[in-house]
Amino acid sequence: MTSLHRHDRSASVPGAPARQDDAAGADAVARCMERRTGMGTDTGSGAATPLTALPLQDRPGARLSGSCDFDTRQALSTALGVVTGIPGPVVHLDLSAVGFLDTAAVAALVQASAALGGEGRRLLLHDPPYSLRKVVEMFPDECAALEVAA
């Protein structure tokens, strides 16, 4: 059985590009989600928001909440676009509040991780849901770019 790559510490990558300052990067996650998808705004419908992204306060990255499936594919794409634009050698994605990731969502995470890897940076996943671990178990070669914090 193949497991996800685990790392206890974030390593800094010399010469990694910085695209914007840390505060702007963190705030961009929330602003972008609200502006492009309407997530995070009160629609008055009483329905729960299926996917939200908020900036992490203690490190560069975001925390996703909800489910990542067909209905939230655009919101996930938007969030990952903003997250990959956050500066620093390591960008963190907290998945502890994500209940489910479908295979397309896992593929989007792999693509985002590979894109950062091509820049000499890393996308470090925290507390992934069971569904992500199962997809990685079924497709270990395709998911090799994913890293999970210990």
XYZ file of N, CA and C in Angstrom:
450
model
N 0.841 -1.173 0.000
C 0.000 0.000 0.000
C 0.889 1.241 0.000
N 0.639 2.150 -0.898
C 1.433 3.360 -1.020
C 0.828 4.446 -0.147
N 1.670 5.192 0.541
C 1.172 6.292 1.358
C 1.608 7.606 0.739
N 0.961 8.673 1.152
C 1.333 9.999 0.694
C 2.683 10.366 1.284
N 3.408 11.235 0.607
C 4.683 11.714 1.113
C 4.419 12.572 2.337
N 5.171 12.361 3.402
C 4.968 13.112 4.639
C 6.238 13.894 4.978
N 6.035 15.103 5.465
C 7.145 15.944 5.866
C 6.804 16.601 7.188
N 7.744 16.577 8.126
C 7.522 17.178 9.429
C 7.754 18.676 9.419
N 8.661 19.159 8.567
C 8.979 20.578 8.537
C 8.947 21.094 7.117
N 8.653 22.370 6.996
C 8.700 23.021 5.699
C 10.128 23.458 5.430
N 10.658 23.059 4.319
C 12.016 23.455 3.948
C 11.952 24.661 3.041
N 12.868 25.566 3.214
C 12.877 26.731 2.360
C 13.662 26.415 1.097
N 13.193 26.945 -0.003
C 13.836 26.716 -1.287
C 14.525 28.005 -1.697
N 15.853 27.994 -1.764
C 16.568 29.212 -2.137
C 16.153 29.689 -3.524
N 15.973 30.993 -3.644
C 15.656 31.584 -4.930
C 14.222 31.382 -5.388
N 13.345 30.903 -4.489
C 11.948 30.718 -4.885
C 11.323 32.072 -5.167
N 10.508 32.155 -6.220
C 9.933 33.438 -6.582
C 8.908 33.910 -5.569
N 8.894 35.189 -5.313
C 7.871 35.794 -4.450
C 7.024 36.679 -5.331
N 5.730 36.373 -5.413
C 4.874 37.107 -6.335
C 4.151 38.277 -5.677
N 3.902 38.182 -4.375
C 3.219 39.252 -3.672
C 3.560 39.119 -2.204
N 3.277 40.169 -1.394
C 3.631 40.034 0.012
C 2.644 39.117 0.724
N 3.045 38.596 1.904
C 2.265 37.592 2.616
C 0.846 38.052 2.949
N 0.695 39.272 3.434
C -0.626 39.754 3.813
C -1.542 39.841 2.599
N -1.023 40.339 1.512
C -1.842 40.446 0.301
C -2.238 39.067 -0.197
N -1.329 38.112 -0.110
C -1.628 36.757 -0.553
C -2.718 36.112 0.278
N -2.645 36.267 1.585
C -3.651 35.669 2.458
C -5.017 36.319 2.251
N -5.039 37.629 2.170
C -6.313 38.319 1.968
C -6.917 38.013 0.604
N -6.076 37.741 -0.370
C -6.563 37.469 -1.722
C -7.423 36.218 -1.775
N -7.155 35.243 -0.915
C -7.939 34.013 -0.916
C -9.402 34.333 -0.641
N -9.654 35.059 0.433
C -11.037 35.380 0.797
C -11.678 36.310 -0.237
N -10.942 37.343 -0.660
C -11.509 38.287 -1.627
C -11.844 37.612 -2.939
N -10.949 36.774 -3.415
C -11.154 36.115 -4.697
C -12.342 35.176 -4.637
N -12.477 34.431 -3.568
C -13.597 33.503 -3.444
C -14.918 34.263 -3.429
N -14.970 35.379 -2.728
C -16.201 36.153 -2.669
C -16.528 36.781 -4.022
N -15.523 37.346 -4.672
C -15.748 38.076 -5.915
C -16.084 37.145 -7.078
N -15.333 36.064 -7.250
C -15.493 35.226 -8.433
C -16.579 34.174 -8.325
N -16.861 33.709 -7.114
C -17.809 32.610 -6.993
C -19.026 32.950 -6.161
N -19.002 34.076 -5.472
C -20.103 34.401 -4.590
C -20.022 33.655 -3.270
N -18.991 32.824 -3.089
C -18.828 32.083 -1.839
C -18.469 33.059 -0.741
N -18.939 32.763 0.449
C -18.599 33.598 1.579
C -19.546 34.765 1.737
N -20.482 34.930 0.853
C -21.454 35.989 0.983
C -22.785 35.388 1.369
N -23.600 36.143 2.052
C -24.895 35.656 2.491
C -25.893 35.847 1.360
N -26.384 34.750 0.798
C -27.326 34.831 -0.303
C -28.756 34.898 0.181
N -28.958 34.696 1.488
C -30.305 34.760 2.016
C -31.093 33.491 1.784
N -30.515 32.487 1.142
C -31.257 31.274 0.830
C -31.306 30.318 2.005
N -30.412 30.490 2.983
C -30.361 29.598 4.122
C -29.592 28.328 3.837
N -29.159 28.124 2.589
C -28.412 26.924 2.225
C -26.971 27.055 2.700
N -26.405 25.945 3.087
C -25.014 25.940 3.506
C -24.111 26.146 2.290
N -23.020 26.855 2.497
C -22.051 27.058 1.432
C -21.321 25.744 1.195
N -21.339 25.199 -0.035
C -20.737 23.892 -0.271
C -19.209 23.882 -0.220
N -18.547 24.975 -0.547
C -17.092 25.042 -0.478
C -16.681 26.473 -0.195
N -15.857 26.655 0.817
C -15.324 27.976 1.134
C -13.820 27.867 1.302
N -13.147 28.976 1.125
C -11.701 29.051 1.340
C -11.410 30.308 2.131
N -10.648 30.155 3.185
C -10.249 31.292 4.010
C -8.742 31.260 4.189
N -8.121 32.429 4.302
C -6.662 32.459 4.476
C -6.267 31.898 5.833
N -5.114 31.249 5.886
C -4.553 30.798 7.151
C -3.927 32.002 7.843
N -4.062 32.065 9.145
C -3.518 33.202 9.891
C -2.065 33.002 10.293
N -1.616 31.748 10.406
C -0.292 31.477 10.946
C 0.768 31.107 9.913
N 0.380 30.957 8.662
C 1.333 30.586 7.613
C 0.710 30.871 6.254
N 1.510 30.937 5.190
C 0.952 31.229 3.867
C 0.111 30.055 3.363
N -1.128 30.331 3.035
C -1.997 29.287 2.522
C -3.451 29.546 2.842
N -4.258 28.486 2.715
C -5.699 28.616 2.906
C -6.266 27.370 3.561
N -7.469 27.522 4.101
C -8.211 26.407 4.682
C -9.487 26.241 3.879
N -9.665 25.063 3.295
C -10.885 24.759 2.557
C -11.891 24.107 3.494
N -13.171 24.414 3.289
C -14.259 23.808 4.055
C -15.357 23.409 3.098
N -15.927 22.227 3.298
C -17.037 21.769 2.474
C -16.667 20.536 1.688
N -17.279 20.401 0.525
C -17.015 19.273 -0.358
C -16.468 19.773 -1.681
N -15.585 18.988 -2.259
C -15.006 19.315 -3.559
C -15.506 18.269 -4.542
N -16.516 18.642 -5.306
C -17.127 17.722 -6.252
C -17.563 18.498 -7.485
N -18.407 17.904 -8.302
C -18.838 18.539 -9.546
C -19.442 19.925 -9.303
N -20.252 20.051 -8.273
C -20.938 21.316 -8.001
C -20.006 22.428 -7.534
N -18.859 22.075 -7.002
C -17.941 23.085 -6.476
C -16.631 23.163 -7.260
N -16.608 22.563 -8.425
C -15.374 22.517 -9.218
C -14.841 23.915 -9.526
N -15.704 24.845 -9.893
C -15.258 26.209 -10.212
C -14.704 26.909 -8.972
N -15.358 26.724 -7.832
C -14.868 27.334 -6.594
C -13.495 26.771 -6.224
N -13.298 25.466 -6.383
C -12.004 24.860 -6.084
C -10.939 25.390 -7.035
N -11.262 25.484 -8.300
C -10.316 26.003 -9.288
C -9.899 27.431 -8.939
N -10.856 28.246 -8.557
C -10.571 29.626 -8.166
C -9.680 29.663 -6.935
N -10.032 28.867 -5.929
C -9.240 28.843 -4.695
C -7.809 28.389 -4.964
N -7.649 27.344 -5.757
C -6.296 26.849 -6.046
C -5.495 27.857 -6.865
N -6.169 28.581 -7.748
C -5.486 29.631 -8.503
C -4.928 30.709 -7.591
N -5.701 31.084 -6.583
C -5.234 32.089 -5.627
C -4.153 31.512 -4.723
N -4.369 30.299 -4.238
C -3.408 29.662 -3.328
C -2.045 29.513 -3.994
N -2.014 29.110 -5.241
C -0.721 28.942 -5.918
C -0.041 30.278 -6.185
N -0.783 31.374 -6.092
C -0.195 32.698 -6.254
C 0.349 33.292 -4.968
N 0.124 32.629 -3.847
C 0.650 33.104 -2.566
C 2.157 32.870 -2.565
N 2.935 33.875 -2.160
C 4.390 33.741 -2.213
C 4.939 32.815 -1.139
N 6.155 32.404 -1.362
C 6.870 31.596 -0.381
C 7.258 30.253 -0.944
N 8.242 29.630 -0.337
C 8.708 28.336 -0.815
C 7.709 27.215 -0.560
N 6.876 27.370 0.482
C 5.877 26.367 0.816
C 4.535 27.064 1.021
N 3.511 26.562 0.351
C 2.146 27.066 0.517
C 1.344 25.932 1.151
N 0.596 26.264 2.199
C -0.138 25.266 2.967
C -1.608 25.257 2.574
N -2.183 24.058 2.507
C -3.605 23.905 2.232
C -4.191 22.987 3.296
N -4.965 23.577 4.205
C -5.591 22.837 5.294
C -6.892 22.235 4.775
N -6.967 20.916 4.776
C -8.140 20.195 4.280
C -8.940 19.546 5.410
N -8.674 19.943 6.646
C -9.312 19.300 7.794
C -10.826 19.459 7.810
N -11.351 20.483 7.171
C -12.797 20.704 7.149
C -13.432 20.290 5.819
N -12.682 19.569 4.997
C -13.212 19.069 3.725
C -13.727 17.659 3.958
N -15.000 17.455 3.659
C -15.606 16.153 3.865
C -15.349 15.176 2.737
N -15.181 15.697 1.521
C -15.068 14.820 0.356
C -14.341 15.535 -0.762
N -13.476 14.793 -1.454
C -12.830 15.260 -2.687
C -13.081 14.199 -3.742
N -13.686 14.587 -4.871
C -13.848 13.615 -5.955
C -12.532 13.520 -6.734
N -12.492 12.615 -7.702
C -11.242 12.399 -8.432
C -10.795 13.635 -9.207
N -11.739 14.417 -9.716
C -11.373 15.649 -10.425
C -10.749 16.654 -9.464
N -11.228 16.701 -8.230
C -10.652 17.602 -7.229
C -9.232 17.165 -6.876
N -9.033 15.859 -6.733
C -7.691 15.348 -6.460
C -6.765 15.679 -7.635
N -7.256 15.529 -8.847
C -6.466 15.877 -10.034
C -6.097 17.359 -10.022
N -7.014 18.218 -9.594
C -6.731 19.654 -9.507
C -5.646 19.925 -8.466
N -5.678 19.206 -7.351
C -4.634 19.353 -6.336
C -3.279 18.893 -6.881
N -3.280 17.789 -7.613
C -2.046 17.285 -8.218
C -1.494 18.321 -9.196
N -2.357 18.888 -10.008
C -1.931 19.887 -10.990
C -1.360 21.125 -10.298
N -2.023 21.592 -9.237
C -1.534 22.766 -8.501
C -0.184 22.461 -7.855
N -0.054 21.272 -7.286
C 1.203 20.875 -6.652
C 2.327 20.783 -7.685
N 2.022 20.208 -8.834
C 3.026 20.090 -9.896
C 3.434 21.468 -10.423
N 2.468 22.374 -10.534
C 2.779 23.726 -11.007
C 3.732 24.432 -10.037
N 3.458 24.312 -8.753
C 4.360 24.909 -7.769
C 5.719 24.213 -7.789
N 5.715 22.910 -7.942
C 6.973 22.164 -8.022
C 7.831 22.628 -9.181
N 7.186 22.978 -10.293
C 7.909 23.488 -11.447
C 8.565 24.829 -11.183
N 8.103 25.525 -10.163
C 8.685 26.810 -9.762
C 9.676 26.642 -8.615
N 9.913 25.396 -8.203
C 10.799 25.157 -7.075
C 10.124 25.398 -5.741
N 8.799 25.341 -5.733
C 8.027 25.555 -4.502
C 7.205 24.311 -4.207
N 6.521 24.296 -3.066
C 5.750 23.125 -2.658
C 4.351 23.518 -2.191
N 3.398 22.619 -2.450
C 2.055 22.711 -1.885
C 1.983 21.607 -0.842
N 1.817 21.989 0.424
C 1.802 21.035 1.519
C 0.369 20.906 2.037
N -0.189 19.703 1.943
C -1.567 19.440 2.361
C -1.592 19.028 3.828
N -2.582 19.528 4.544
C -2.754 19.206 5.957
C -4.102 18.524 6.163
N -4.103 17.418 6.895
C -5.312 16.695 7.297
C -6.255 16.387 6.129
N -5.795 15.652 5.127
C -6.667 15.342 3.986
C -7.772 14.367 4.391
N -8.915 14.458 3.736
C -10.011 13.532 4.041
C -9.721 12.123 3.512
N -10.483 11.191 3.993
C -10.362 9.787 3.599
C -10.435 9.625 2.082
N -11.318 10.371 1.433
C -11.498 10.228 -0.018
C -10.207 10.528 -0.778
N -9.429 11.502 -0.330
C -8.166 11.801 -0.998
C -7.185 10.652 -0.796
N -7.121 10.129 0.416
C -6.205 9.009 0.677
C -6.567 7.793 -0.171
N -7.853 7.537 -0.370
C -8.278 6.403 -1.190
C -7.904 6.598 -2.654
N -8.066 7.792 -3.185
C -7.698 8.059 -4.581
C -6.195 7.881 -4.755
N -5.408 8.371 -3.795
C -3.955 8.214 -3.867
C -3.578 6.736 -3.809
N -4.285 5.979 -2.998
C -4.020 4.543 -2.907
C -4.304 3.848 -4.238
N -5.355 4.272 -4.927
C -5.717 3.652 -6.207
C -4.830 4.120 -7.356
N -4.338 5.373 -7.284
C -3.544 5.956 -8.364
C -2.244 6.559 -7.815
N -1.355 5.732 -7.270
C -0.155 6.289 -6.616
C 0.768 7.034 -7.569
N 0.950 6.557 -8.782
C 1.844 7.231 -9.717
C 1.302 8.597 -10.123
N 0.010 8.652 -10.389
C -0.607 9.906 -10.821
C -0.628 10.952 -9.693
N -0.611 10.495 -8.450
C -0.703 11.401 -7.294
C 0.639 11.620 -6.612
N 1.716 11.214 -7.252
C 3.038 11.306 -6.627
C 3.448 12.726 -6.257
N 2.884 13.730 -6.906
C 3.259 15.122 -6.627
C 2.666 15.630 -5.317
N 1.705 14.921 -4.743
C 1.060 15.397 -3.513
C 1.931 15.153 -2.294
N 1.993 16.151 -1.421
C 2.720 16.046 -0.147
C 1.763 16.333 0.988
N 1.831 15.506 2.032
C 0.978 15.700 3.202
C 1.849 15.912 4.415
N 1.519 16.933 5.214
C 2.254 17.210 6.443
C 1.973 16.117 7.452
N 2.977 15.804 8.248
C 2.818 14.771 9.285
C 2.061 15.324 10.457
